[in-house]
Amino acid sequence: MENTDNSITWYQITTDIIIPILSILSTLIIGIIIAIILKRREEKGKSKQHLVDTYMEYVNRRINKYLYDSTAFVYDMYNDIYDNYEDYFKAHSNSHLATNLVKERREKYLKQIEEFNIVDVNWTFYTIKFSLLIGQAKYNKEAKALEEKITQEINSEQSQMNFLLKLKKEIKENDRICENMNASNTNKIEYGLDMIEANVTKRYNQYQLSFFKPYDEKIANLVDEY
């Protein structure tokens, strides 16, 4: 099969995949930077140091949760594309090539999900620790409402369903993704799948930050003020 036509440029790879992924990672690294800055400040009290260490552990747990959830959303997207391929892309003589590649990606992400330790993605344990270390009265006044908003969003099937529906619509309406997925060129199909993954992870990052970021920043401020 000829793979040289319509070659993908490094500029396309950079703008469509590498830059979005770096943007996603940078938002997560913000929490680590805050924690490092806090830890480097000269503080004599053991309680303060313990609180800073707890925040660093929380940031690591948040990263684990982000990685798990984004992996699960990519898997869900591939699962739906595989089951309903013609709802997304055109059927043609080589459609089986694309569906087989989708199946391979789906299986890869399922394996990644199964390899996660569910304990490592549970961030709620740290809300209890923050309450104890900061003081229950102050925590309830400053951060409890933000915590409850996160829990409400995470447990809302409607919220997650709306997010998935929006993702599916964006993929179906993305001309460049459709062009690559409708090709008979393996490299172009693989590139189309890379674009789908980049889009899902980018959108999920925006989605989860909409309710996690206010809480993360509030806790960092409370640690700083302790």
CSV table of N, CA, C and O in Angstrom, one decimal, residues 172-213:
chain,number,residue,atom,x,y,z
A,172,LYS,N,-17.0,14.2,15.0
A,172,LYS,CA,-17.8,14.0,13.7
A,172,LYS,C,-17.7,15.2,12.8
A,172,LYS,O,-17.8,15.1,11.6
A,173,GLU,N,-17.6,16.4,13.4
A,173,GLU,CA,-17.6,17.6,12.6
A,173,GLU,C,-16.2,18.1,12.3
A,173,GLU,O,-16.1,19.2,11.7
A,174,ASN,N,-15.2,17.4,12.8
A,174,ASN,CA,-13.8,17.8,12.5
A,174,ASN,C,-13.4,17.3,11.1
A,174,ASN,O,-13.1,16.1,10.9
A,175,ASP,N,-13.3,18.2,10.2
A,175,ASP,CA,-13.0,17.8,8.8
A,175,ASP,C,-11.6,17.1,8.6
A,175,ASP,O,-11.5,16.2,7.8
A,176,ARG,N,-10.6,17.6,9.4
A,176,ARG,CA,-9.3,16.9,9.2
A,176,ARG,C,-9.3,15.5,9.8
A,176,ARG,O,-8.6,14.6,9.2
A,177,ILE,N,-10.0,15.3,10.9
A,177,ILE,CA,-10.1,14.0,11.5
A,177,ILE,C,-10.8,13.1,10.5
A,177,ILE,O,-10.3,12.0,10.2
A,178,CYS,N,-11.9,13.5,10.0
A,178,CYS,CA,-12.7,12.7,9.0
A,178,CYS,C,-11.9,12.4,7.8
A,178,CYS,O,-11.9,11.3,7.2
A,179,GLU,N,-11.2,13.4,7.3
A,179,GLU,CA,-10.4,13.2,6.1
A,179,GLU,C,-9.3,12.1,6.3
A,179,GLU,O,-9.2,11.2,5.4
A,180,ASN,N,-8.7,12.1,7.4
A,180,ASN,CA,-7.7,11.1,7.7
A,180,ASN,C,-8.3,9.7,7.9
A,180,ASN,O,-7.8,8.7,7.5
A,181,MET,N,-9.4,9.7,8.6
A,181,MET,CA,-10.1,8.4,8.9
A,181,MET,C,-10.7,7.8,7.7
A,181,MET,O,-10.8,6.6,7.6
A,182,ASN,N,-11.1,8.6,6.7
A,182,ASN,CA,-11.7,8.1,5.5
A,182,ASN,C,-10.7,7.7,4.5
A,182,ASN,O,-11.0,7.3,3.4
A,183,ALA,N,-9.4,7.8,4.8
A,183,ALA,CA,-8.3,7.5,3.8
A,183,ALA,C,-8.1,6.0,3.7
A,183,ALA,O,-8.5,5.3,4.6
A,184,SER,N,-7.4,5.6,2.7
A,184,SER,CA,-7.0,4.2,2.5
A,184,SER,C,-5.5,4.0,2.9
A,184,SER,O,-4.9,3.0,2.8
A,185,ASN,N,-4.9,5.1,3.4
A,185,ASN,CA,-3.5,5.1,3.8
A,185,ASN,C,-3.4,4.9,5.3
A,185,ASN,O,-3.9,5.6,6.1
A,186,THR,N,-2.7,3.8,5.7
A,186,THR,CA,-2.5,3.5,7.1
A,186,THR,C,-2.0,4.6,7.9
A,186,THR,O,-2.5,4.9,9.0
A,187,ASN,N,-1.0,5.3,7.4
A,187,ASN,CA,-0.3,6.4,8.2
A,187,ASN,C,-1.3,7.5,8.5
A,187,ASN,O,-1.4,8.1,9.5
A,188,LYS,N,-2.2,7.8,7.5
A,188,LYS,CA,-3.2,8.9,7.7
A,188,LYS,C,-4.2,8.5,8.7
A,188,LYS,O,-4.7,9.3,9.5
A,189,ILE,N,-4.6,7.2,8.6
A,189,ILE,CA,-5.6,6.7,9.6
A,189,ILE,C,-5.0,6.8,11.0
A,189,ILE,O,-5.7,7.2,12.0
A,190,GLU,N,-3.8,6.3,11.2
A,190,GLU,CA,-3.1,6.4,12.5
A,190,GLU,C,-3.0,7.8,13.0
A,190,GLU,O,-3.2,8.1,14.1
A,191,TYR,N,-2.7,8.8,12.0
A,191,TYR,CA,-2.7,10.2,12.4
A,191,TYR,C,-4.0,10.7,12.8
A,191,TYR,O,-4.2,11.5,13.8
A,192,GLY,N,-5.1,10.2,12.1
A,192,GLY,CA,-6.4,10.6,12.5
A,192,GLY,C,-6.8,10.1,13.9
A,192,GLY,O,-7.4,10.8,14.7
A,193,LEU,N,-6.3,8.9,14.3
A,193,LEU,CA,-6.6,8.4,15.6
A,193,LEU,C,-5.8,9.2,16.7
A,193,LEU,O,-6.3,9.4,17.8
A,194,ASP,N,-4.5,9.6,16.3
A,194,ASP,CA,-3.8,10.4,17.2
A,194,ASP,C,-4.5,11.7,17.5
A,194,ASP,O,-4.5,12.3,18.6
A,195,MET,N,-5.1,12.3,16.4
A,195,MET,CA,-5.8,13.5,16.6
A,195,MET,C,-7.0,13.4,17.5
A,195,MET,O,-7.4,14.2,18.3
A,196,ILE,N,-7.7,12.2,17.4
A,196,ILE,CA,-8.9,11.9,18.2
A,196,ILE,C,-8.4,11.9,19.7
A,196,ILE,O,-9.0,12.5,20.6
A,197,GLU,N,-7.3,11.2,20.0
A,197,GLU,CA,-6.8,11.1,21.3
A,197,GLU,C,-6.4,12.4,21.9
A,197,GLU,O,-6.7,12.8,23.0
A,198,ALA,N,-5.7,13.2,21.0
A,198,ALA,CA,-5.3,14.6,21.5
A,198,ALA,C,-6.5,15.4,21.8
A,198,ALA,O,-6.5,16.2,22.8
A,199,ASN,N,-7.6,15.3,21.0
A,199,ASN,CA,-8.8,16.1,21.2
A,199,ASN,C,-9.5,15.7,22.5
A,199,ASN,O,-9.9,16.5,23.3
A,200,VAL,N,-9.6,14.4,22.7
A,200,VAL,CA,-10.2,13.9,23.9
A,200,VAL,C,-9.5,14.3,25.2
A,200,VAL,O,-10.1,14.8,26.1
A,201,THR,N,-8.2,14.2,25.2
A,201,THR,CA,-7.4,14.5,26.4
A,201,THR,C,-7.4,16.0,26.6
A,201,THR,O,-7.5,16.5,27.8
A,202,LYS,N,-7.4,16.8,25.6
A,202,LYS,CA,-7.4,18.2,25.7
A,202,LYS,C,-8.7,18.7,26.3
A,202,LYS,O,-8.8,19.5,27.2
A,203,ARG,N,-9.8,18.2,25.7
A,203,ARG,CA,-11.1,18.6,26.2
A,203,ARG,C,-11.4,18.1,27.6
A,203,ARG,O,-12.0,18.8,28.4
A,204,TYR,N,-10.9,16.9,27.9
A,204,TYR,CA,-11.1,16.4,29.3
A,204,TYR,C,-10.3,17.3,30.3
A,204,TYR,O,-10.8,17.5,31.4
A,205,ASN,N,-9.1,17.7,29.9
A,205,ASN,CA,-8.4,18.6,30.8
A,205,ASN,C,-9.1,19.8,31.1
A,205,ASN,O,-9.2,20.3,32.2
A,206,GLN,N,-9.7,20.4,30.1
A,206,GLN,CA,-10.5,21.6,30.3
A,206,GLN,C,-11.8,21.4,31.2
A,206,GLN,O,-12.1,22.2,32.0
A,207,TYR,N,-12.4,20.2,30.9
A,207,TYR,CA,-13.6,19.8,31.7
A,207,TYR,C,-13.3,19.6,33.2
A,207,TYR,O,-13.9,20.2,34.0
A,208,GLN,N,-12.2,18.9,33.5
A,208,GLN,CA,-11.9,18.6,34.9
A,208,GLN,C,-11.3,19.8,35.6
A,208,GLN,O,-11.6,20.0,36.8
A,209,LEU,N,-10.6,20.7,34.9
A,209,LEU,CA,-10.1,21.9,35.5
A,209,LEU,C,-11.2,22.8,35.9
A,209,LEU,O,-11.1,23.6,36.8
A,210,SER,N,-12.3,22.8,35.2
A,210,SER,CA,-13.4,23.7,35.4
A,210,SER,C,-13.9,23.6,36.9
A,210,SER,O,-14.4,24.5,37.4
A,211,PHE,N,-13.8,22.4,37.5
A,211,PHE,CA,-14.3,22.2,38.8
A,211,PHE,C,-13.2,21.9,39.8
A,211,PHE,O,-13.3,22.0,41.0
A,212,PHE,N,-12.0,21.4,39.3
A,212,PHE,CA,-10.9,21.1,40.3
A,212,PHE,C,-10.0,22.3,40.5
A,212,PHE,O,-9.5,22.5,41.7
A,213,LYS,N,-9.8,23.2,39.5
A,213,LYS,CA,-8.9,24.3,39.7
A,213,LYS,C,-9.2,25.2,40.9
A,213,LYS,O,-8.3,25.6,41.6
